[in-house]
Structures are given as C-alpha cells and as structure tokens.
Amino acid sequence: PVSKVVTIFIDAIEANRPYDAKQHAIETLDLALKFIGNGQWDEEDFLRHMAKRNVIAKVAVHGVEVVGFVIYEVVKPAMFIMKLAGEVDELLIELIGKLRPGTRTSIAINIHETYLDGQKFLSEYGFRAEEVLRGCCDDGRDAYRMVYRMEDQ
C-alpha cells in the first residue's frame, strides 16, 4: 500500500533542494521512463513539461520507494492528466478531491484505444469516455478522452 503522496517540483532536481525531494524527482523520472519508455517521453520531455508553471507531478510513495506517479496540467475549469503510471489509486483519489464547483470541475485523460485495462480502471473511478480522438497516438491509432466530472455538473 501507498504510505504517502508527495508533490514534485522541477526545482527539486537541482542540488539545493532537500535530499528526499530531489530523490523523489529522480525516482519519478526513472519510473516514468520505465512505464512510458516506448518513445513517448524521454528525460528532456519530462523536464520540459515539468518546467511549465501549471504542470504538477505527484508521486505515490511506499516506504521510501516511488511506486506511482501522475503528471497533470491545471487549466480552469479542468485538470488534464498528461501521464499516469504505477500504483495510482491514492493519486486519483487526491485529484478528485481537488475538484471544486465553479473553479475546477473535471479531470480528463487521453487513453489509447487498445489499453482496455486502463479504460476499465479509470471507469471504476467514475471516468467516462466522452470523445474519440482520431489518429492522435504516436502509432496513428485513436485514443479516448476519458473525463471525470463532479457529480453536481
């Protein structure tokens, strides 16, 4: 089980940050490359995305090991998940808990049409496929935009 969720900032990778923040950032990158090391993102992409003002990374930590991560962008009135991998249950629960009426009302993620386990997993948390994104994947295949909306929306 996950023991805590930690927010990672790009400056944590620099030497003047506390060791655990720097270590979590490095482990997040390593985990990201392990899970998405299929040509989608490399270290440069990770750092470029993390340098954006409205992009946040959170990691799930078990003991001292990073076991899952989410990288998302906050764009009112939504959050867009850019990358999600590993043990992410606590991370999704935390993101859903950040939704607020009138300001941040939904969470979206694009998921490859063939990744059925991921689609099922997200649907168990209340995400629903709302749009087909034709040919948007690196391999030319389609993706589904899955969205979680606050219940009162």
PDB file of C-alpha atoms in Angstrom:
ATOM      1  CA  PRO A   1       0.000   0.000   0.000  1.00  0.00           C
ATOM      2  CA  VAL A   2       0.983   3.618  -0.573  1.00  0.00           C
ATOM      3  CA  SER A   3       2.228   5.365   2.565  1.00  0.00           C
ATOM      4  CA  LYS A   4       2.116   8.955   1.286  1.00  0.00           C
ATOM      5  CA  VAL A   5       1.612  11.194  -1.726  1.00  0.00           C
ATOM      6  CA  VAL A   6       4.305  13.790  -2.451  1.00  0.00           C
ATOM      7  CA  THR A   7       4.224  16.768  -4.822  1.00  0.00           C
ATOM      8  CA  ILE A   8       7.311  17.148  -7.010  1.00  0.00           C
ATOM      9  CA  PHE A   9       8.519  20.446  -8.452  1.00  0.00           C
ATOM     10  CA  ILE A  10      11.091  20.834 -11.198  1.00  0.00           C
ATOM     11  CA  ASP A  11      13.484  22.711  -8.930  1.00  0.00           C
ATOM     12  CA  ALA A  12      13.635  19.638  -6.688  1.00  0.00           C
ATOM     13  CA  ILE A  13      16.031  18.159  -9.218  1.00  0.00           C
ATOM     14  CA  GLU A  14      18.544  20.918  -8.520  1.00  0.00           C
ATOM     15  CA  ALA A  15      21.167  20.297  -5.862  1.00  0.00           C
ATOM     16  CA  ASN A  16      19.971  22.918  -3.363  1.00  0.00           C
ATOM     17  CA  ARG A  17      16.745  21.051  -2.569  1.00  0.00           C
ATOM     18  CA  PRO A  18      16.321  18.619   0.330  1.00  0.00           C
ATOM     19  CA  TYR A  19      17.545  15.124  -0.481  1.00  0.00           C
ATOM     20  CA  ASP A  20      14.142  13.410  -0.349  1.00  0.00           C
ATOM     21  CA  ALA A  21      12.548  15.914  -2.760  1.00  0.00           C
ATOM     22  CA  LYS A  22      15.453  15.562  -5.165  1.00  0.00           C
ATOM     23  CA  GLN A  23      15.436  11.781  -4.811  1.00  0.00           C
ATOM     24  CA  HIS A  24      11.662  11.611  -5.417  1.00  0.00           C
ATOM     25  CA  ALA A  25      12.051  13.729  -8.547  1.00  0.00           C
ATOM     26  CA  ILE A  26      14.784  11.443  -9.879  1.00  0.00           C
ATOM     27  CA  GLU A  27      12.784   8.318  -8.990  1.00  0.00           C
ATOM     28  CA  THR A  28       9.710   9.804 -10.677  1.00  0.00           C
ATOM     29  CA  LEU A  29      11.699  10.307 -13.853  1.00  0.00           C
ATOM     30  CA  ASP A  30      13.069   6.750 -13.630  1.00  0.00           C
ATOM     31  CA  LEU A  31       9.581   5.336 -13.063  1.00  0.00           C
ATOM     32  CA  ALA A  32       8.166   7.481 -15.860  1.00  0.00           C
ATOM     33  CA  LEU A  33      10.763   6.203 -18.288  1.00  0.00           C
ATOM     34  CA  LYS A  34      10.134   2.629 -17.135  1.00  0.00           C
ATOM     35  CA  PHE A  35       6.387   2.867 -17.719  1.00  0.00           C
ATOM     36  CA  ILE A  36       6.416   5.117 -20.779  1.00  0.00           C
ATOM     37  CA  GLY A  37       9.813   4.300 -22.184  1.00  0.00           C
ATOM     38  CA  ASN A  38       8.237   3.396 -25.514  1.00  0.00           C
ATOM     39  CA  GLY A  39       9.374   6.564 -27.253  1.00  0.00           C
ATOM     40  CA  GLN A  40       6.606   8.819 -25.926  1.00  0.00           C
ATOM     41  CA  TRP A  41       8.637  10.785 -23.384  1.00  0.00           C
ATOM     42  CA  ASP A  42      12.310  10.953 -22.567  1.00  0.00           C
ATOM     43  CA  GLU A  43      14.166  12.874 -19.853  1.00  0.00           C
ATOM     44  CA  GLU A  44      14.114  16.072 -21.921  1.00  0.00           C
ATOM     45  CA  ASP A  45      10.331  15.843 -22.419  1.00  0.00           C
ATOM     46  CA  PHE A  46       9.830  15.186 -18.706  1.00  0.00           C
ATOM     47  CA  LEU A  47      11.873  18.229 -17.690  1.00  0.00           C
ATOM     48  CA  ARG A  48      10.262  20.439 -20.357  1.00  0.00           C
ATOM     49  CA  HIS A  49       6.754  19.576 -19.177  1.00  0.00           C
ATOM     50  CA  MET A  50       7.689  19.899 -15.521  1.00  0.00           C
ATOM     51  CA  ALA A  51       9.102  23.389 -16.127  1.00  0.00           C
ATOM     52  CA  LYS A  52       5.668  24.697 -17.126  1.00  0.00           C
ATOM     53  CA  ARG A  53       4.035  26.835 -14.472  1.00  0.00           C
ATOM     54  CA  ASN A  54       0.713  24.973 -14.463  1.00  0.00           C
ATOM     55  CA  VAL A  55       2.088  21.402 -14.578  1.00  0.00           C
ATOM     56  CA  ILE A  56       2.273  19.419 -11.359  1.00  0.00           C
ATOM     57  CA  ALA A  57       3.691  15.979 -10.601  1.00  0.00           C
ATOM     58  CA  LYS A  58       2.658  13.880  -7.646  1.00  0.00           C
ATOM     59  CA  VAL A  59       4.185  10.591  -6.630  1.00  0.00           C
ATOM     60  CA  ALA A  60       2.862   7.723  -4.562  1.00  0.00           C
ATOM     61  CA  VAL A  61       5.493   6.573  -2.107  1.00  0.00           C
ATOM     62  CA  HIS A  62       5.631   3.236  -0.301  1.00  0.00           C
ATOM     63  CA  GLY A  63       8.225   3.478   2.444  1.00  0.00           C
ATOM     64  CA  VAL A  64      10.978   5.331   0.613  1.00  0.00           C
ATOM     65  CA  GLU A  65      10.270   3.989  -2.880  1.00  0.00           C
ATOM     66  CA  VAL A  66       8.274   5.824  -5.548  1.00  0.00           C
ATOM     67  CA  VAL A  67       5.648   3.331  -6.769  1.00  0.00           C
ATOM     68  CA  GLY A  68       3.370   5.513  -8.896  1.00  0.00           C
ATOM     69  CA  PHE A  69       3.086   8.966 -10.375  1.00  0.00           C
ATOM     70  CA  VAL A  70       0.742  11.395 -12.077  1.00  0.00           C
ATOM     71  CA  ILE A  71       1.746  14.435 -14.102  1.00  0.00           C
ATOM     72  CA  TYR A  72      -1.118  16.803 -14.771  1.00  0.00           C
ATOM     73  CA  GLU A  73      -1.824  20.266 -16.075  1.00  0.00           C
ATOM     74  CA  VAL A  74      -4.232  22.626 -14.350  1.00  0.00           C
ATOM     75  CA  VAL A  75      -6.301  24.583 -16.831  1.00  0.00           C
ATOM     76  CA  LYS A  76      -9.524  26.098 -15.484  1.00  0.00           C
ATOM     77  CA  PRO A  77     -12.047  24.605 -15.255  1.00  0.00           C
ATOM     78  CA  ALA A  78     -10.257  21.279 -15.523  1.00  0.00           C
ATOM     79  CA  MET A  79      -7.201  19.197 -14.807  1.00  0.00           C
ATOM     80  CA  PHE A  80      -5.667  17.259 -17.681  1.00  0.00           C
ATOM     81  CA  ILE A  81      -3.658  14.147 -16.814  1.00  0.00           C
ATOM     82  CA  MET A  82      -0.609  14.007 -19.064  1.00  0.00           C
ATOM     83  CA  LYS A  83       0.949  10.833 -17.629  1.00  0.00           C
ATOM     84  CA  LEU A  84      -0.270   8.316 -15.076  1.00  0.00           C
ATOM     85  CA  ALA A  85       1.511   5.080 -14.119  1.00  0.00           C
ATOM     86  CA  GLY A  86       2.196   2.613 -11.354  1.00  0.00           C
ATOM     87  CA  GLU A  87       0.122   2.417  -8.181  1.00  0.00           C
ATOM     88  CA  VAL A  88      -2.165   5.374  -8.759  1.00  0.00           C
ATOM     89  CA  ASP A  89      -5.281   4.766  -6.654  1.00  0.00           C
ATOM     90  CA  GLU A  90      -4.327   7.306  -3.962  1.00  0.00           C
ATOM     91  CA  LEU A  91      -3.233   9.803  -6.601  1.00  0.00           C
ATOM     92  CA  LEU A  92      -6.612   9.663  -8.386  1.00  0.00           C
ATOM     93  CA  ILE A  93      -8.460   9.997  -5.092  1.00  0.00           C
ATOM     94  CA  GLU A  94      -6.383  13.080  -4.258  1.00  0.00           C
ATOM     95  CA  LEU A  95      -7.013  14.664  -7.681  1.00  0.00           C
ATOM     96  CA  ILE A  96     -10.758  14.004  -7.448  1.00  0.00           C
ATOM     97  CA  GLY A  97     -10.678  15.616  -4.001  1.00  0.00           C
ATOM     98  CA  LYS A  98      -9.241  18.806  -5.526  1.00  0.00           C
ATOM     99  CA  LEU A  99     -12.325  19.418  -7.692  1.00  0.00           C
ATOM    100  CA  ARG A 100     -14.393  22.437  -6.660  1.00  0.00           C
ATOM    101  CA  PRO A 101     -17.730  23.726  -8.009  1.00  0.00           C
ATOM    102  CA  GLY A 102     -17.292  26.701 -10.307  1.00  0.00           C
ATOM    103  CA  THR A 103     -13.499  26.568 -10.493  1.00  0.00           C
ATOM    104  CA  ARG A 104     -12.151  23.082 -11.171  1.00  0.00           C
ATOM    105  CA  THR A 105     -14.959  20.732 -12.175  1.00  0.00           C
ATOM    106  CA  SER A 106     -13.416  17.906 -14.199  1.00  0.00           C
ATOM    107  CA  ILE A 107     -10.374  15.729 -14.828  1.00  0.00           C
ATOM    108  CA  ALA A 108      -9.550  14.466 -18.327  1.00  0.00           C
ATOM    109  CA  ILE A 109      -7.072  11.960 -19.730  1.00  0.00           C
ATOM    110  CA  ASN A 110      -6.447  10.648 -23.237  1.00  0.00           C
ATOM    111  CA  ILE A 111      -6.049   6.873 -23.282  1.00  0.00           C
ATOM    112  CA  HIS A 112      -5.020   4.624 -26.182  1.00  0.00           C
ATOM    113  CA  GLU A 113      -7.909   2.724 -27.748  1.00  0.00           C
ATOM    114  CA  THR A 114      -6.196  -0.636 -27.158  1.00  0.00           C
ATOM    115  CA  TYR A 115      -5.445  -0.060 -23.465  1.00  0.00           C
ATOM    116  CA  LEU A 116      -8.591  -1.764 -22.203  1.00  0.00           C
ATOM    117  CA  ASP A 117      -7.288  -2.388 -18.661  1.00  0.00           C
ATOM    118  CA  GLY A 118      -6.600   1.328 -18.263  1.00  0.00           C
ATOM    119  CA  GLN A 119     -10.026   2.259 -19.598  1.00  0.00           C
ATOM    120  CA  LYS A 120     -11.691  -0.171 -17.184  1.00  0.00           C
ATOM    121  CA  PHE A 121      -9.571   1.061 -14.263  1.00  0.00           C
ATOM    122  CA  LEU A 122     -10.493   4.690 -14.923  1.00  0.00           C
ATOM    123  CA  SER A 123     -14.182   3.848 -15.374  1.00  0.00           C
ATOM    124  CA  GLU A 124     -14.142   2.264 -11.891  1.00  0.00           C
ATOM    125  CA  TYR A 125     -13.284   5.743 -10.569  1.00  0.00           C
ATOM    126  CA  GLY A 126     -16.124   7.369 -12.488  1.00  0.00           C
ATOM    127  CA  PHE A 127     -14.297   8.409 -15.669  1.00  0.00           C
ATOM    128  CA  ARG A 128     -16.393   8.150 -18.834  1.00  0.00           C
ATOM    129  CA  ALA A 129     -15.306   8.155 -22.475  1.00  0.00           C
ATOM    130  CA  GLU A 130     -16.586  11.420 -23.954  1.00  0.00           C
ATOM    131  CA  GLU A 131     -14.692  11.766 -27.206  1.00  0.00           C
ATOM    132  CA  VAL A 132     -12.781   9.712 -29.757  1.00  0.00           C
ATOM    133  CA  LEU A 133      -9.536  11.389 -30.807  1.00  0.00           C
ATOM    134  CA  ARG A 134      -8.841  10.026 -34.283  1.00  0.00           C
ATOM    135  CA  GLY A 135      -5.216   9.246 -35.124  1.00  0.00           C
ATOM    136  CA  CYS A 136      -3.784  11.195 -32.196  1.00  0.00           C
ATOM    137  CA  CYS A 137      -1.480   8.464 -30.870  1.00  0.00           C
ATOM    138  CA  ASP A 138       2.143   8.107 -31.941  1.00  0.00           C
ATOM    139  CA  ASP A 139       1.249   4.876 -33.744  1.00  0.00           C
ATOM    140  CA  GLY A 140      -1.575   6.589 -35.680  1.00  0.00           C
ATOM    141  CA  ARG A 141      -4.298   4.881 -33.681  1.00  0.00           C
ATOM    142  CA  ASP A 142      -7.187   6.504 -31.888  1.00  0.00           C
ATOM    143  CA  ALA A 143      -7.480   7.468 -28.237  1.00  0.00           C
ATOM    144  CA  TYR A 144     -10.442   8.070 -26.000  1.00  0.00           C
ATOM    145  CA  ARG A 145     -10.753  11.224 -23.952  1.00  0.00           C
ATOM    146  CA  MET A 146     -11.993   9.957 -20.616  1.00  0.00           C
ATOM    147  CA  VAL A 147     -13.413  12.548 -18.239  1.00  0.00           C
ATOM    148  CA  TYR A 148     -14.354  12.569 -14.589  1.00  0.00           C
ATOM    149  CA  ARG A 149     -16.928  15.249 -13.754  1.00  0.00           C
ATOM    150  CA  MET A 150     -18.151  16.408 -10.369  1.00  0.00           C
ATOM    151  CA  GLU A 151     -21.493  14.821  -9.563  1.00  0.00           C
ATOM    152  CA  ASP A 152     -23.407  18.107  -9.497  1.00  0.00           C
ATOM    153  CA  GLN A 153     -22.243  19.072 -13.012  1.00  0.00           C
TER     154      GLN A 153
END
